[in-house]
Amino acid sequence: MKLLSFSQLFWRSISLIFFSFFLLPVIFVLASLFTDYNDNWSHLINFVLTDYILNSIYLIIGVSILSLLFGVGTAWLVTNYDFLGRGWQEWALILPLAVPPYILAYTFTSLFDSYGSANEIMRYIFSAEDEKAFFPNVRNLYGAILVFSSTLYPYVYLTTRVAFLNQSRTLLESGKLLGLDNKSVFYKLALPMARPAIIAGLALVIMETLSDFGAVEHFAVPTFTIGIYRTWFGMYDLNTAMQLSSLLLIFVAIFLLVERLERNKLDYSYAGSTFKPINKIKLTGWKNYLAFTFCFVPLFLGFLLPILEISNWAINYTSESFFSNNFLSSFFNTIFLGILAGIICTSFAFLFNFLKRFERGAFLKTISFVLSLGYAIPGLVLAVGIIQFFSMLDNNFLRSFLDFVLTGSILGLLLAYVIKAYALANNSIEAGFQRIDSAVDDISLSLGTNKTKLFFKIHFPLMKTSILTSLILVISEIIKELPATLILRPFNFDTLAVTTYIYAAEERMFEAATPAMMIVLIGLIPIFFLSKIIKDSRPGSK
Amino acid sequence: MKEQEVLTISDLSFGYEKSRDILSGVNLSLKEGEILGILGASGIGKSSLLRIISGLEVPKEGEILFEGRLLNQKNLIIPPNKRGVGLVVQEKALFPHLTVLENVKFGIKGARSKKNDQATYFLRLLKAEKFKNSMPNKLSGGEQQRVAIARALAPQPKLILLDEPFSSLDMNLRAELRLETRQLLKRTNTACIIVSHDLDDVSSFCDKAARLENAQLKEIST
């Protein structure tokens, strides 16, 4: 048996410690399945559980259909047709990603409620009576479906657009020569070939929808996450909340597994040496306007409308300083946590990927793969697991030996953020390392460089952009995170997301303007870079 | 003559899979300043042999003796950075964020002025001094390969390993660089193993040649 060197042993131990902190909250949640099931379960089963499950299923189905329509439809149009505004819409279509679902939900209710801005404007235009409502109530399942689809469809758009761009003209032309019209080329060739990409994008949409707490709570749609929250804070029953969380976690794990298996089965690769980029068809007349409108609607609903409404709140919020003390403290708390989590995620992603370059075995690859699944764990479930994990540490070790308590400290919040956002850091860092030819490592070592010098003198300077990307992605993700923050934050410690949530819950929308606007603005930073990449790169078309 | 030998490999075997060895019972020896060419089809294990000698791969069995030092014992493998063996690969692998001069200085030990002088000297020998302040991406393929060879030779190793170094170059440039590199190796008395699938590379560049076939190395006449 080959012995490990001291440095290998050291780094493996560090990896295992990090991995344990990642895994233990999940194990605590799952372990609850093997504990007693109390009387609250009969209440849940008799009265509410069916609603939680059915609402979650209806929501997923509705969001999937609408996101596919928005995401695939717009991706097909911008890659295959030339029409009014296509140039800017191609990159602008991802802007809704900067708006978290709960902020979109707040703006939708503020717009479309009986006395909301949209109804007020319509009443003014048509000189209608005060009671007259021009828009249907959005605080229901349908409103939630519209909100989630409008802000999450870019995941489908992003993956599908790349798939469509990589489809060779020759293949699609072959279809036409075999007698297919434009519509059939789309349904019988382009769509089936893009299926793995569509599934990948849709999986992200579904997982974000399942994880959400803020939007469904605001729309009073009792989904599974609401069930967990109510069981915990309404029935004061953490164990049952954990058992519910386990069910959600198992569902997410099965979903993730099926998605990966399906995607692997369908993993076709068409970009070969015979690749020819698609010639865009110029649309004229009504088709030109229809294509523009089709792309503009999701962009309007998911980005322009909420920005307009938040600006409207801000303009009306003149009673206090725009940058109040409350806002400033929650802003600095958020940025502080974001940067800290960004540094932790990026450092570990860098370390794992660096070590992976020199290890052939499955040890680090497995750890890295499992860690990158953290994004799929709903924030609320994570919070439940971390509370339980920290309570165990407090009760058994820390309180008695060190007179120190982890529960309610900033560390829980940080752990949740790191678990949720590690995948983002890992994706950027892994991609950065893949761009460095392994021959560079070989040559450096043959020139007498040790691994530390290789790390600092070669990899680090070459990875600056990836490191920055990783930091930005993690920070912007953390700024939006609501459920885990709401539960794990220390007493009197607010973040932008929590401040927005509290104001919105109290219907103090004007005051929610500043934190909401800031969340969107910070969220726009990575979107800006992503848009730039979309604008500059046309896979296979250069 | 034994004391002149720089490298001796005995009964070396290696495989990426447990059940199949791509190198088995390989023996070779190389004297100071001697150039050995190894021919063989793609994927036969030529590059793996160079990676084993440079320490980037660990052999299953066998011994590698370099400058009188055993590089691989049961529980002690001398890592590549402590072997002092130069390596040039087909991909050139120049560090993209460093200038040509910084690339060549990278492996030289000692004071800054010594590093500068030595790097400039080797760049001059390889007719690459004029672009010493350029970034690698501004150079042509041939110029990049000159820099890569200068970088491997600059720390003055006793042995340099060339893995298909000329295969991406056009015919004229290839012949020119082959000749210049050979002259340089002889001038610095550096032993060299070059692997190639091109007979011309071996016949015009090497002192002796071998063919890798069925995991075995067989000496052939040049």
PDB file of N, CA and C in Angstrom, chain A residues 1-3 360 437 439-451 453-454 457-459 461-462, chain B residues 16 51 56-57 75 80-81 85-89 91 93-98 106-107 109 151-152 155:
ATOM      1  N   MET A   1       0.834  -1.209   0.000  1.00  0.00           N
ATOM      2  CA  MET A   1       0.000   0.000   0.000  1.00  0.00           C
ATOM      3  C   MET A   1       0.873   1.265   0.000  1.00  0.00           C
ATOM      4  N   LYS A   2       0.527   2.230  -0.829  1.00  0.00           N
ATOM      5  CA  LYS A   2       1.355   3.434  -0.919  1.00  0.00           C
ATOM      6  C   LYS A   2       1.089   4.366   0.267  1.00  0.00           C
ATOM      7  N   LEU A   3       2.159   4.786   0.922  1.00  0.00           N
ATOM      8  CA  LEU A   3       1.973   5.681   2.059  1.00  0.00           C
ATOM      9  C   LEU A   3       1.818   7.118   1.583  1.00  0.00           C
ATOM     10  N   ARG A 360      -4.569  11.517  -8.823  1.00  0.00           N
ATOM     11  CA  ARG A 360      -5.319  10.705  -9.788  1.00  0.00           C
ATOM     12  C   ARG A 360      -6.517  10.031  -9.135  1.00  0.00           C
ATOM     13  N   ASP A 437      -2.910  24.716 -19.127  1.00  0.00           N
ATOM     14  CA  ASP A 437      -2.450  23.422 -19.627  1.00  0.00           C
ATOM     15  C   ASP A 437      -1.641  22.701 -18.544  1.00  0.00           C
ATOM     16  N   ALA A 439       0.683  20.839 -18.970  1.00  0.00           N
ATOM     17  CA  ALA A 439       2.106  20.871 -19.345  1.00  0.00           C
ATOM     18  C   ALA A 439       2.815  22.028 -18.632  1.00  0.00           C
ATOM     19  N   VAL A 440       2.079  23.094 -18.336  1.00  0.00           N
ATOM     20  CA  VAL A 440       2.677  24.232 -17.611  1.00  0.00           C
ATOM     21  C   VAL A 440       3.150  23.769 -16.232  1.00  0.00           C
ATOM     22  N   ASP A 441       2.343  22.942 -15.573  1.00  0.00           N
ATOM     23  CA  ASP A 441       2.731  22.411 -14.259  1.00  0.00           C
ATOM     24  C   ASP A 441       3.971  21.536 -14.402  1.00  0.00           C
ATOM     25  N   ASP A 442       3.920  20.645 -15.409  1.00  0.00           N
ATOM     26  CA  ASP A 442       5.039  19.712 -15.602  1.00  0.00           C
ATOM     27  C   ASP A 442       6.341  20.475 -15.809  1.00  0.00           C
ATOM     28  N   ILE A 443       6.284  21.481 -16.665  1.00  0.00           N
ATOM     29  CA  ILE A 443       7.493  22.243 -16.977  1.00  0.00           C
ATOM     30  C   ILE A 443       7.983  22.984 -15.731  1.00  0.00           C
ATOM     31  N   SER A 444       7.049  23.595 -14.994  1.00  0.00           N
ATOM     32  CA  SER A 444       7.461  24.329 -13.783  1.00  0.00           C
ATOM     33  C   SER A 444       8.190  23.395 -12.834  1.00  0.00           C
ATOM     34  N   LEU A 445       7.614  22.199 -12.633  1.00  0.00           N
ATOM     35  CA  LEU A 445       8.238  21.256 -11.701  1.00  0.00           C
ATOM     36  C   LEU A 445       9.605  20.804 -12.214  1.00  0.00           C
ATOM     37  N   SER A 446       9.694  20.601 -13.537  1.00  0.00           N
ATOM     38  CA  SER A 446      10.985  20.163 -14.076  1.00  0.00           C
ATOM     39  C   SER A 446      12.037  21.269 -13.967  1.00  0.00           C
ATOM     40  N   LEU A 447      11.577  22.513 -13.809  1.00  0.00           N
ATOM     41  CA  LEU A 447      12.519  23.627 -13.656  1.00  0.00           C
ATOM     42  C   LEU A 447      12.899  23.866 -12.192  1.00  0.00           C
ATOM     43  N   GLY A 448      12.503  22.946 -11.343  1.00  0.00           N
ATOM     44  CA  GLY A 448      12.926  23.035  -9.946  1.00  0.00           C
ATOM     45  C   GLY A 448      11.944  23.750  -9.036  1.00  0.00           C
ATOM     46  N   THR A 449      10.753  24.059  -9.540  1.00  0.00           N
ATOM     47  CA  THR A 449       9.764  24.759  -8.723  1.00  0.00           C
ATOM     48  C   THR A 449       9.060  23.771  -7.809  1.00  0.00           C
ATOM     49  N   ASN A 450       8.848  24.127  -6.550  1.00  0.00           N
ATOM     50  CA  ASN A 450       8.021  23.251  -5.726  1.00  0.00           C
ATOM     51  C   ASN A 450       6.555  23.684  -5.873  1.00  0.00           C
ATOM     52  N   LYS A 451       5.655  22.910  -5.266  1.00  0.00           N
ATOM     53  CA  LYS A 451       4.226  23.171  -5.493  1.00  0.00           C
ATOM     54  C   LYS A 451       3.776  24.513  -4.924  1.00  0.00           C
ATOM     55  N   LYS A 453       5.549  27.290  -4.824  1.00  0.00           N
ATOM     56  CA  LYS A 453       5.941  28.337  -5.781  1.00  0.00           C
ATOM     57  C   LYS A 453       5.057  28.255  -7.034  1.00  0.00           C
ATOM     58  N   LEU A 454       4.747  27.026  -7.441  1.00  0.00           N
ATOM     59  CA  LEU A 454       3.861  26.839  -8.590  1.00  0.00           C
ATOM     60  C   LEU A 454       2.510  27.503  -8.327  1.00  0.00           C
ATOM     61  N   LYS A 457       3.329  31.540  -7.966  1.00  0.00           N
ATOM     62  CA  LYS A 457       3.971  32.253  -9.098  1.00  0.00           C
ATOM     63  C   LYS A 457       3.310  31.973 -10.439  1.00  0.00           C
ATOM     64  N   ILE A 458       2.680  30.808 -10.572  1.00  0.00           N
ATOM     65  CA  ILE A 458       2.081  30.469 -11.869  1.00  0.00           C
ATOM     66  C   ILE A 458       0.553  30.481 -11.789  1.00  0.00           C
ATOM     67  N   HIS A 459       0.002  29.628 -10.927  1.00  0.00           N
ATOM     68  CA  HIS A 459      -1.458  29.499 -10.919  1.00  0.00           C
ATOM     69  C   HIS A 459      -2.157  30.768 -10.458  1.00  0.00           C
ATOM     70  N   PRO A 461      -1.303  34.046 -10.403  1.00  0.00           N
ATOM     71  CA  PRO A 461      -1.408  35.168 -11.364  1.00  0.00           C
ATOM     72  C   PRO A 461      -2.292  34.836 -12.575  1.00  0.00           C
ATOM     73  N   LEU A 462      -2.271  33.565 -12.983  1.00  0.00           N
ATOM     74  CA  LEU A 462      -3.069  33.198 -14.158  1.00  0.00           C
ATOM     75  C   LEU A 462      -4.561  33.095 -13.827  1.00  0.00           C
TER      76      LEU A 462
ATOM     77  N   TYR B  16      -0.754   2.665 -16.790  1.00  0.00           N
ATOM     78  CA  TYR B  16      -1.801   3.487 -16.166  1.00  0.00           C
ATOM     79  C   TYR B  16      -2.880   2.588 -15.564  1.00  0.00           C
ATOM     80  N   ARG B  51       8.140  11.188 -18.870  1.00  0.00           N
ATOM     81  CA  ARG B  51       7.489  11.667 -17.642  1.00  0.00           C
ATOM     82  C   ARG B  51       8.023  10.906 -16.422  1.00  0.00           C
ATOM     83  N   LEU B  56       7.482  12.949 -13.131  1.00  0.00           N
ATOM     84  CA  LEU B  56       6.062  13.299 -13.162  1.00  0.00           C
ATOM     85  C   LEU B  56       5.164  12.062 -13.049  1.00  0.00           C
ATOM     86  N   GLU B  57       5.726  10.898 -13.321  1.00  0.00           N
ATOM     87  CA  GLU B  57       5.017   9.635 -13.116  1.00  0.00           C
ATOM     88  C   GLU B  57       5.919   8.723 -12.287  1.00  0.00           C
ATOM     89  N   ASN B  75      10.160   3.626  -0.835  1.00  0.00           N
ATOM     90  CA  ASN B  75       9.308   4.635  -0.199  1.00  0.00           C
ATOM     91  C   ASN B  75       9.811   6.051  -0.403  1.00  0.00           C
ATOM     92  N   PRO B  80      10.003  15.780  -9.029  1.00  0.00           N
ATOM     93  CA  PRO B  80      10.549  16.366 -10.261  1.00  0.00           C
ATOM     94  C   PRO B  80      11.354  17.632 -10.018  1.00  0.00           C
ATOM     95  N   ASN B  81      10.946  18.443  -9.040  1.00  0.00           N
ATOM     96  CA  ASN B  81      11.640  19.713  -8.825  1.00  0.00           C
ATOM     97  C   ASN B  81      13.011  19.538  -8.188  1.00  0.00           C
ATOM     98  N   VAL B  85      16.310  17.731 -14.113  1.00  0.00           N
ATOM     99  CA  VAL B  85      16.188  17.229 -15.484  1.00  0.00           C
ATOM    100  C   VAL B  85      15.339  18.228 -16.270  1.00  0.00           C
ATOM    101  N   GLY B  86      15.831  18.692 -17.412  1.00  0.00           N
ATOM    102  CA  GLY B  86      15.065  19.646 -18.226  1.00  0.00           C
ATOM    103  C   GLY B  86      14.019  18.933 -19.066  1.00  0.00           C
ATOM    104  N   LEU B  87      12.949  19.632 -19.353  1.00  0.00           N
ATOM    105  CA  LEU B  87      11.887  19.014 -20.149  1.00  0.00           C
ATOM    106  C   LEU B  87      11.318  20.036 -21.130  1.00  0.00           C
ATOM    107  N   VAL B  88      11.150  19.614 -22.381  1.00  0.00           N
ATOM    108  CA  VAL B  88      10.484  20.464 -23.389  1.00  0.00           C
ATOM    109  C   VAL B  88       9.363  19.640 -24.006  1.00  0.00           C
ATOM    110  N   VAL B  89       8.176  20.208 -24.050  1.00  0.00           N
ATOM    111  CA  VAL B  89       7.045  19.465 -24.608  1.00  0.00           C
ATOM    112  C   VAL B  89       6.543  20.132 -25.889  1.00  0.00           C
ATOM    113  N   GLU B  91       3.697  21.198 -26.642  1.00  0.00           N
ATOM    114  CA  GLU B  91       2.802  22.356 -26.422  1.00  0.00           C
ATOM    115  C   GLU B  91       3.567  23.606 -26.005  1.00  0.00           C
ATOM    116  N   ALA B  93       4.251  25.170 -23.571  1.00  0.00           N
ATOM    117  CA  ALA B  93       3.901  25.479 -22.183  1.00  0.00           C
ATOM    118  C   ALA B  93       4.672  26.662 -21.614  1.00  0.00           C
ATOM    119  N   LEU B  94       4.776  27.735 -22.388  1.00  0.00           N
ATOM    120  CA  LEU B  94       5.392  28.955 -21.841  1.00  0.00           C
ATOM    121  C   LEU B  94       4.407  29.577 -20.865  1.00  0.00           C
ATOM    122  N   PHE B  95       4.924  30.184 -19.814  1.00  0.00           N
ATOM    123  CA  PHE B  95       4.026  30.811 -18.832  1.00  0.00           C
ATOM    124  C   PHE B  95       3.472  32.096 -19.452  1.00  0.00           C
ATOM    125  N   PRO B  96       2.175  32.143 -19.688  1.00  0.00           N
ATOM    126  CA  PRO B  96       1.627  33.232 -20.501  1.00  0.00           C
ATOM    127  C   PRO B  96       1.691  34.611 -19.845  1.00  0.00           C
ATOM    128  N   HIS B  97       1.827  34.636 -18.503  1.00  0.00           N
ATOM    129  CA  HIS B  97       1.810  35.932 -17.812  1.00  0.00           C
ATOM    130  C   HIS B  97       3.212  36.491 -17.614  1.00  0.00           C
ATOM    131  N   LEU B  98       4.233  35.749 -18.058  1.00  0.00           N
ATOM    132  CA  LEU B  98       5.616  36.214 -17.892  1.00  0.00           C
ATOM    133  C   LEU B  98       6.224  36.532 -19.253  1.00  0.00           C
ATOM    134  N   PHE B 106      13.072  31.633 -15.009  1.00  0.00           N
ATOM    135  CA  PHE B 106      12.248  30.964 -13.997  1.00  0.00           C
ATOM    136  C   PHE B 106      12.961  29.833 -13.256  1.00  0.00           C
ATOM    137  N   GLY B 107      13.724  29.019 -13.995  1.00  0.00           N
ATOM    138  CA  GLY B 107      14.329  27.852 -13.352  1.00  0.00           C
ATOM    139  C   GLY B 107      15.756  28.068 -12.876  1.00  0.00           C
ATOM    140  N   LYS B 109      18.737  29.313 -10.611  1.00  0.00           N
ATOM    141  CA  LYS B 109      18.901  29.663  -9.193  1.00  0.00           C
ATOM    142  C   LYS B 109      20.062  30.646  -9.046  1.00  0.00           C
ATOM    143  N   ARG B 151      14.609  27.900 -22.111  1.00  0.00           N
ATOM    144  CA  ARG B 151      14.168  27.831 -20.716  1.00  0.00           C
ATOM    145  C   ARG B 151      14.595  26.516 -20.063  1.00  0.00           C
ATOM    146  N   ALA B 152      14.493  25.413 -20.834  1.00  0.00           N
ATOM    147  CA  ALA B 152      14.859  24.114 -20.264  1.00  0.00           C
ATOM    148  C   ALA B 152      16.375  23.995 -20.086  1.00  0.00           C
ATOM    149  N   PRO B 155      18.859  26.414 -16.776  1.00  0.00           N
ATOM    150  CA  PRO B 155      19.378  25.981 -15.466  1.00  0.00           C
ATOM    151  C   PRO B 155      20.556  25.021 -15.592  1.00  0.00           C
TER     152      PRO B 155
END
